[in-house]
Amino acid sequence: MRPFTYERATSVTDALRRSVSASTDGQRAAYLAGGTNLVDHLRLGIRETDRLIDVSHLDLTEVEELEGGGVRIGALARNSDVAAHPLVRTAFPLVSAAMLAGASGQLRSMATMGGNLLQRTRCVYFQDASTPCNKREPGSGCSAIEGFGTYNALLGASPSCVAVHPSDLCVALAALDVTVVAQGPLGERRIDFADLHRLPGDRPEADTTLERSELITSIEVAGPGFARHSRYRKLRERASYAFATVSVAAALDVRDGHVADVRIGLGGVAHKPWRAHRAEDALRGGPATPEAYVAAVDAELAPSRPGEDNRYKVSQLRRVVPAVLRELTDHRQGERG
């Protein structure tokens, strides 16, 4: 591990000042919150920093209701606290369920909401410094394309990177109306959640659209509407807190046997949390039937080019997405019946 300095920020302004100062001096700076992802990378030697700026003690832990029934969540709120919060559990059950599915209780008690958004891929080649990886070392190549491809992306991949995003929470947020609030040297910036994460293109090393020194301060989720009627489902290789092979977050509004509105987020399929717009467009206004749900999944996967190793994900999605939508349909019809 390379030597680095440890500094504790006293405010958001102080954290930004320290980060900008490091950049001016030609140094690399990193913000430390829960450290459940960053510390691992420092130990593995796949991340290096000159200055580690501890922001974990800043006053960014609030969970408060917004006008219209939405919620503002501080970036340093612990995952365990947010998952158990009555407002989140009632208005956004898929968010609570996603976090409870995402890690052990010990990790949830350390991990922060802002840090969850910034998780890096768990691709085995990214985490092995002895192998080529464009995300870790731009221009070195992507070992996963010709190597072990079981976890490779189905959608949004590029010749430079086929890794998938690991976060459960982000899949749930992809299915909602979410704004990420960040503070930077030039002031506050409000980022639509769909624009926070990047597809790899020819720059897979850049996971997000955050500018240098920007610090996420809060997450705002708009009023729930039919998102109260939502589910999160995760398929994984073992029950004990493994990462998703595929996952789905869905909210559904069914009226008179037809889909009035629907939101679908998918995990384990792309370099970023994937909003299933093709599937949603195929469903809106149409019949709320199992056949329609399967057809919607097929529409979403039409651009995909699965390989032999990750083809199983197609079968999993064709089962789990319709299953979740059928469950939501039965629930809504039972409420109105």
CSV table of C-alpha atoms in Angstrom, one decimal:
chain,number,residue,atom,x,y,z
A,1,MET,CA,0.0,0.0,0.0
A,2,ARG,CA,1.3,3.4,-0.9
A,3,PRO,CA,1.6,6.0,1.9
A,4,PHE,CA,-1.1,8.6,2.1
A,5,THR,CA,-2.2,11.4,4.5
A,6,TYR,CA,-5.4,11.1,6.5
A,7,GLU,CA,-7.4,14.3,7.1
A,8,ARG,CA,-10.8,14.7,8.8
A,9,ALA,CA,-13.0,17.4,7.2
A,10,THR,CA,-15.1,19.6,9.6
A,11,SER,CA,-17.7,20.6,7.0
A,12,VAL,CA,-18.7,20.1,3.4
A,13,THR,CA,-16.8,23.4,2.5
A,14,ASP,CA,-13.7,22.1,4.3
A,15,ALA,CA,-13.9,18.8,2.5
A,16,LEU,CA,-14.1,20.5,-0.9
A,17,ARG,CA,-11.2,22.9,0.0
A,18,ARG,CA,-9.0,19.9,1.0
A,19,SER,CA,-9.8,18.1,-2.2
A,20,VAL,CA,-9.3,21.1,-4.5
A,21,SER,CA,-6.0,21.8,-2.7
A,22,ALA,CA,-4.8,18.2,-3.4
A,23,SER,CA,-5.6,18.6,-7.1
A,24,THR,CA,-3.8,21.9,-7.3
A,25,ASP,CA,-0.7,20.2,-5.8
A,26,GLY,CA,-1.0,17.4,-8.3
A,27,GLN,CA,-2.2,14.9,-5.8
A,28,ARG,CA,-5.0,12.4,-5.8
A,29,ALA,CA,-7.6,12.8,-3.2
A,30,ALA,CA,-10.5,10.5,-2.1
A,31,TYR,CA,-13.4,11.0,0.2
A,32,LEU,CA,-13.8,8.4,3.0
A,33,ALA,CA,-17.3,7.7,4.4
A,34,GLY,CA,-18.2,4.1,5.4
A,35,GLY,CA,-15.1,2.8,3.6
A,36,THR,CA,-16.7,-0.6,2.8
A,37,ASN,CA,-15.7,-0.3,-0.8
A,38,LEU,CA,-12.8,2.1,-0.9
A,39,VAL,CA,-10.7,0.5,1.9
A,40,ASP,CA,-10.9,-2.9,0.1
A,41,HIS,CA,-9.6,-1.3,-3.1
A,42,LEU,CA,-6.7,0.4,-1.2
A,43,ARG,CA,-5.8,-3.0,0.3
A,44,LEU,CA,-6.0,-4.8,-3.0
A,45,GLY,CA,-3.8,-2.1,-4.6
A,46,ILE,CA,-6.3,-1.3,-7.3
A,47,ARG,CA,-6.9,2.2,-6.0
A,48,GLU,CA,-4.3,4.7,-4.9
A,49,THR,CA,-4.6,8.0,-3.2
A,50,ASP,CA,-2.3,10.7,-1.8
A,51,ARG,CA,-4.9,12.3,0.6
A,52,LEU,CA,-7.7,10.5,2.3
A,53,ILE,CA,-10.4,13.0,3.4
A,54,ASP,CA,-12.7,11.6,6.1
A,55,VAL,CA,-16.2,13.0,5.7
A,56,SER,CA,-17.9,10.4,7.8
A,57,HIS,CA,-18.6,12.8,10.7
A,58,LEU,CA,-20.3,15.5,8.7
A,59,ASP,CA,-24.0,16.3,9.4
A,60,LEU,CA,-25.5,14.6,6.4
A,61,THR,CA,-27.5,11.9,8.0
A,62,GLU,CA,-31.0,13.2,7.9
A,63,VAL,CA,-34.0,11.4,6.5
A,64,GLU,CA,-36.9,13.8,6.0
A,65,GLU,CA,-40.2,14.0,4.2
A,66,LEU,CA,-40.5,16.4,1.2
A,67,GLU,CA,-43.6,18.1,0.0
A,68,GLY,CA,-45.7,15.6,-2.0
A,69,GLY,CA,-44.7,12.6,0.0
A,70,GLY,CA,-41.1,12.4,-1.3
A,71,VAL,CA,-38.0,11.9,0.9
A,72,ARG,CA,-34.6,13.6,1.2
A,73,ILE,CA,-31.9,11.3,2.5
A,74,GLY,CA,-28.5,12.6,3.6
A,75,ALA,CA,-25.6,11.0,1.8
A,76,LEU,CA,-24.0,9.8,5.1
A,77,ALA,CA,-27.2,8.1,6.4
A,78,ARG,CA,-26.4,4.5,7.1
A,79,ASN,CA,-28.0,1.9,4.9
A,80,SER,CA,-29.4,0.1,8.0
A,81,ASP,CA,-31.1,3.3,9.3
A,82,VAL,CA,-32.6,4.1,6.0
A,83,ALA,CA,-33.9,0.6,5.3
A,84,ALA,CA,-35.6,0.6,8.7
A,85,HIS,CA,-37.0,4.2,8.5
A,86,PRO,CA,-40.9,4.1,8.6
A,87,LEU,CA,-41.2,6.7,5.8
A,88,VAL,CA,-39.0,4.7,3.4
A,89,ARG,CA,-40.6,1.4,4.3
A,90,THR,CA,-44.1,2.7,3.8
A,91,ALA,CA,-43.7,5.0,0.7
A,92,PHE,CA,-40.8,3.2,-1.1
A,93,PRO,CA,-40.8,-0.5,0.0
A,94,LEU,CA,-38.6,-1.5,-2.9
A,95,VAL,CA,-35.8,0.8,-1.6
A,96,SER,CA,-35.9,-0.8,1.8
A,97,ALA,CA,-36.1,-4.3,0.4
A,98,ALA,CA,-33.1,-3.6,-2.0
A,99,MET,CA,-30.9,-2.5,0.9
A,100,LEU,CA,-31.9,-5.5,3.1
A,101,ALA,CA,-31.0,-7.8,0.2
A,102,GLY,CA,-27.7,-6.1,-0.5
A,103,ALA,CA,-25.3,-6.9,2.4
A,104,SER,CA,-25.0,-8.3,5.9
A,105,GLY,CA,-26.2,-6.3,8.9
A,106,GLN,CA,-22.6,-5.4,9.8
A,107,LEU,CA,-22.0,-3.9,6.4
A,108,ARG,CA,-25.3,-2.1,6.3
A,109,SER,CA,-24.4,-0.4,9.6
A,110,MET,CA,-21.2,1.0,8.1
A,111,ALA,CA,-22.2,1.7,4.5
A,112,THR,CA,-23.6,5.1,3.6
A,113,MET,CA,-26.2,6.0,1.0
A,114,GLY,CA,-23.8,8.2,-1.0
A,115,GLY,CA,-21.1,5.6,-0.9
A,116,ASN,CA,-23.6,3.0,-2.2
A,117,LEU,CA,-24.2,5.1,-5.3
A,118,LEU,CA,-20.4,5.1,-6.0
A,119,GLN,CA,-19.7,1.4,-5.6
A,120,ARG,CA,-17.3,0.1,-8.2
A,121,THR,CA,-17.7,-3.2,-10.1
A,122,ARG,CA,-16.9,-6.5,-8.5
A,123,CYS,CA,-15.6,-7.9,-11.9
A,124,VAL,CA,-13.0,-10.5,-10.9
A,125,TYR,CA,-10.5,-9.0,-13.4
A,126,PHE,CA,-11.0,-5.4,-12.1
A,127,GLN,CA,-10.1,-6.7,-8.6
A,128,ASP,CA,-7.1,-8.7,-9.8
A,129,ALA,CA,-4.2,-6.2,-10.4
A,130,SER,CA,-2.2,-8.9,-12.3
A,131,THR,CA,-4.7,-8.9,-15.2
A,132,PRO,CA,-5.4,-6.3,-17.9
A,133,CYS,CA,-8.5,-4.2,-17.2
A,134,ASN,CA,-9.4,-1.0,-19.0
A,135,LYS,CA,-11.4,0.2,-16.0
A,136,ARG,CA,-8.4,-0.1,-13.7
A,137,GLU,CA,-5.7,0.8,-16.3
A,138,PRO,CA,-7.1,2.5,-19.4
A,139,GLY,CA,-5.8,1.0,-22.6
A,140,SER,CA,-4.6,-2.3,-21.1
A,141,GLY,CA,-7.5,-4.3,-22.5
A,142,CYS,CA,-10.6,-6.1,-21.1
A,143,SER,CA,-9.8,-9.6,-19.8
A,144,ALA,CA,-13.5,-10.5,-19.2
A,145,ILE,CA,-14.4,-10.4,-22.9
A,146,GLU,CA,-12.4,-13.5,-23.7
A,147,GLY,CA,-12.1,-14.8,-20.1
A,148,PHE,CA,-14.5,-15.8,-17.4
A,149,GLY,CA,-17.8,-14.3,-18.6
A,150,THR,CA,-20.4,-15.6,-16.2
A,151,TYR,CA,-21.1,-12.2,-14.8
A,152,ASN,CA,-20.7,-10.1,-17.9
A,153,ALA,CA,-23.2,-7.4,-19.0
A,154,LEU,CA,-26.0,-8.2,-21.4
A,155,LEU,CA,-26.8,-4.5,-22.2
A,156,GLY,CA,-24.9,-1.3,-22.7
A,157,ALA,CA,-21.5,-3.0,-22.8
A,158,SER,CA,-18.7,-1.9,-25.2
A,159,PRO,CA,-15.5,-3.4,-26.6
A,160,SER,CA,-13.7,-1.7,-23.7
A,161,CYS,CA,-15.6,-3.1,-20.8
A,162,VAL,CA,-18.4,-5.7,-20.1
A,163,ALA,CA,-18.5,-5.3,-16.3
A,164,VAL,CA,-21.8,-4.8,-14.4
A,165,HIS,CA,-22.7,-2.4,-11.6
A,166,PRO,CA,-23.0,-4.1,-8.2
A,167,SER,CA,-25.4,-2.0,-6.2
A,168,ASP,CA,-28.9,-3.3,-5.1
A,169,LEU,CA,-30.0,0.1,-3.9
A,170,CYS,CA,-29.2,1.7,-7.3
A,171,VAL,CA,-31.5,-0.7,-9.1
A,172,ALA,CA,-34.4,0.4,-6.9
A,173,LEU,CA,-33.5,4.1,-7.4
A,174,ALA,CA,-33.4,3.5,-11.2
A,175,ALA,CA,-37.1,2.7,-11.1
A,176,LEU,CA,-38.0,5.9,-9.2
A,177,ASP,CA,-37.8,9.6,-9.8
A,178,VAL,CA,-34.6,10.5,-8.0
A,179,THR,CA,-32.3,13.5,-7.9
A,180,VAL,CA,-28.7,13.3,-6.6
A,181,VAL,CA,-27.5,16.5,-5.0
A,182,ALA,CA,-23.8,17.1,-5.2
A,183,GLN,CA,-21.6,20.0,-3.9
A,184,GLY,CA,-18.5,21.0,-5.8
A,185,PRO,CA,-16.1,23.9,-6.1
A,186,LEU,CA,-18.6,25.8,-8.3
A,187,GLY,CA,-21.5,25.2,-6.0
A,188,GLU,CA,-24.5,22.8,-5.8
A,189,ARG,CA,-25.4,20.6,-8.8
A,190,ARG,CA,-28.6,18.6,-9.1
A,191,ILE,CA,-28.2,15.4,-11.1
A,192,ASP,CA,-31.0,13.2,-12.4
A,193,PHE,CA,-30.3,9.7,-11.2
A,194,ALA,CA,-30.3,8.4,-14.8
A,195,ASP,CA,-27.5,10.7,-15.6
A,196,LEU,CA,-25.3,9.9,-12.6
A,197,HIS,CA,-23.8,6.6,-13.9
A,198,ARG,CA,-22.1,6.1,-17.2
A,199,LEU,CA,-22.0,3.4,-19.8
A,200,PRO,CA,-18.4,2.4,-20.5
A,201,GLY,CA,-18.0,3.5,-24.1
A,202,ASP,CA,-14.3,4.0,-24.7
A,203,ARG,CA,-13.8,5.5,-21.2
A,204,PRO,CA,-14.8,2.7,-18.8
A,205,GLU,CA,-12.5,4.1,-16.0
A,206,ALA,CA,-15.1,6.8,-15.4
A,207,ASP,CA,-18.0,5.3,-13.5
A,208,THR,CA,-20.1,8.4,-13.0
A,209,THR,CA,-20.5,12.0,-14.3
A,210,LEU,CA,-19.4,13.6,-11.0
A,211,GLU,CA,-16.8,16.2,-11.5
A,212,ARG,CA,-13.4,16.2,-9.7
A,213,SER,CA,-13.8,17.1,-6.0
A,214,GLU,CA,-17.7,16.9,-6.1
A,215,LEU,CA,-19.2,15.4,-3.0
A,216,ILE,CA,-22.7,13.9,-2.9
A,217,THR,CA,-24.6,15.5,-0.1
A,218,SER,CA,-28.2,14.1,-0.4
A,219,ILE,CA,-30.5,11.9,-2.4
A,220,GLU,CA,-34.1,13.2,-3.1
A,221,VAL,CA,-36.8,10.7,-4.1
A,222,ALA,CA,-40.0,12.3,-5.5
A,223,GLY,CA,-43.5,11.5,-4.1
A,224,PRO,CA,-44.3,7.8,-4.3
A,225,GLY,CA,-47.5,7.6,-6.2
A,226,PHE,CA,-47.9,4.1,-7.3
A,227,ALA,CA,-44.4,3.3,-6.2
A,228,ARG,CA,-46.0,2.3,-2.9
A,229,HIS,CA,-47.0,-0.8,-4.8
A,230,SER,CA,-43.5,-2.1,-5.6
A,231,ARG,CA,-41.2,-5.0,-5.2
A,232,TYR,CA,-37.5,-5.9,-5.3
A,233,ARG,CA,-36.4,-9.3,-6.3
A,234,LYS,CA,-32.8,-10.6,-6.5
A,235,LEU,CA,-31.4,-13.8,-7.9
A,236,ARG,CA,-27.9,-14.8,-6.6
A,237,GLU,CA,-25.7,-17.8,-6.4
A,238,ARG,CA,-26.1,-18.2,-2.6
A,239,ALA,CA,-28.6,-16.8,-0.1
A,240,SER,CA,-25.9,-15.3,2.1
A,241,TYR,CA,-25.4,-11.8,0.7
A,242,ALA,CA,-24.0,-12.6,-2.7
A,243,PHE,CA,-24.1,-10.0,-5.5
A,244,ALA,CA,-27.0,-10.4,-7.9
A,245,THR,CA,-26.7,-12.4,-11.1
A,246,VAL,CA,-29.9,-10.5,-12.0
A,247,SER,CA,-32.3,-8.4,-10.0
A,248,VAL,CA,-35.5,-6.4,-10.7
A,249,ALA,CA,-37.1,-3.4,-9.0
A,250,ALA,CA,-40.7,-2.8,-10.2
A,251,ALA,CA,-43.7,-0.6,-9.5
A,252,LEU,CA,-47.0,-1.2,-11.2
A,253,ASP,CA,-50.3,0.4,-11.6
A,254,VAL,CA,-53.0,-1.8,-13.0
A,255,ARG,CA,-56.5,-0.5,-13.8
A,256,ASP,CA,-59.4,-2.5,-15.4
A,257,GLY,CA,-56.9,-5.3,-16.3
A,258,HIS,CA,-54.5,-3.0,-18.2
A,259,VAL,CA,-51.2,-1.4,-17.3
A,260,ALA,CA,-51.8,2.2,-16.5
A,261,ASP,CA,-48.1,2.8,-15.6
A,262,VAL,CA,-45.0,0.8,-14.7
A,263,ARG,CA,-41.4,1.4,-13.7
A,264,ILE,CA,-38.8,-1.3,-14.0
A,265,GLY,CA,-35.1,-1.2,-12.9
A,266,LEU,CA,-32.8,-4.1,-13.7
A,267,GLY,CA,-29.5,-5.1,-12.0
A,268,GLY,CA,-26.7,-7.5,-13.0
A,269,VAL,CA,-27.2,-6.7,-16.6
A,270,ALA,CA,-25.3,-3.5,-17.4
A,271,HIS,CA,-22.4,-1.2,-16.5
A,272,LYS,CA,-24.9,1.1,-14.8
A,273,PRO,CA,-28.3,0.5,-13.0
A,274,TRP,CA,-30.6,-0.2,-15.9
A,275,ARG,CA,-33.9,1.4,-16.5
A,276,ALA,CA,-36.0,-0.9,-18.7
A,277,HIS,CA,-37.6,1.7,-20.9
A,278,ARG,CA,-38.3,-0.7,-23.8
A,279,ALA,CA,-40.2,-3.0,-21.5
A,280,GLU,CA,-42.1,-0.2,-19.9
A,281,ASP,CA,-43.1,1.2,-23.3
A,282,ALA,CA,-44.3,-2.2,-24.4
A,283,LEU,CA,-46.5,-2.6,-21.3
A,284,ARG,CA,-48.2,0.8,-20.9
A,285,GLY,CA,-51.8,0.7,-22.0
A,286,GLY,CA,-51.6,-3.0,-22.8
A,287,PRO,CA,-53.1,-6.0,-20.9
A,288,ALA,CA,-51.7,-7.0,-17.5
A,289,THR,CA,-51.1,-10.6,-18.4
A,290,PRO,CA,-48.2,-13.0,-17.9
A,291,GLU,CA,-47.8,-13.2,-21.7
A,292,ALA,CA,-47.4,-9.5,-22.0
A,293,TYR,CA,-44.9,-9.4,-19.2
A,294,VAL,CA,-42.7,-12.0,-20.9
A,295,ALA,CA,-43.0,-10.1,-24.2
A,296,ALA,CA,-41.9,-6.9,-22.5
A,297,VAL,CA,-38.7,-8.6,-21.2
A,298,ASP,CA,-38.0,-9.9,-24.7
A,299,ALA,CA,-38.4,-6.4,-26.0
A,300,GLU,CA,-35.9,-5.0,-23.5
A,301,LEU,CA,-33.4,-7.7,-24.3
A,302,ALA,CA,-33.7,-7.4,-28.1
A,303,PRO,CA,-30.4,-5.4,-28.4
A,304,SER,CA,-28.5,-7.8,-26.2
A,305,ARG,CA,-25.8,-10.2,-27.5
A,306,PRO,CA,-25.3,-12.8,-24.7
A,307,GLY,CA,-22.4,-15.1,-24.8
A,308,GLU,CA,-22.3,-18.8,-23.8
A,309,ASP,CA,-21.2,-17.9,-20.2
A,310,ASN,CA,-23.9,-15.3,-19.4
A,311,ARG,CA,-26.8,-16.5,-21.5
A,312,TYR,CA,-28.4,-17.9,-18.4
A,313,LYS,CA,-29.2,-14.3,-17.4
A,314,VAL,CA,-31.7,-14.1,-20.2
A,315,SER,CA,-33.6,-17.1,-18.8
A,316,GLN,CA,-33.5,-15.7,-15.3
A,317,LEU,CA,-34.9,-12.3,-16.5
A,318,ARG,CA,-37.7,-14.0,-18.4
A,319,ARG,CA,-38.7,-15.7,-15.2
A,320,VAL,CA,-38.1,-13.2,-12.5
A,321,VAL,CA,-39.5,-10.0,-14.1
A,322,PRO,CA,-42.9,-11.5,-15.0
A,323,ALA,CA,-43.1,-13.2,-11.6
A,324,VAL,CA,-42.6,-9.8,-9.8
A,325,LEU,CA,-45.1,-8.1,-12.1
A,326,ARG,CA,-47.7,-10.9,-11.6
A,327,GLU,CA,-47.3,-10.5,-7.9
A,328,LEU,CA,-47.9,-6.8,-8.1
A,329,THR,CA,-50.9,-7.3,-10.4
A,330,ASP,CA,-52.5,-9.8,-8.0
A,331,HIS,CA,-51.9,-7.5,-5.1
A,332,ARG,CA,-53.5,-4.5,-6.8
A,333,GLN,CA,-56.5,-6.5,-8.0
A,334,GLY,CA,-56.9,-7.9,-4.4
A,335,GLU,CA,-56.9,-4.4,-3.0
A,336,ARG,CA,-59.6,-3.3,-5.4
A,337,GLY,CA,-61.5,-6.6,-5.4
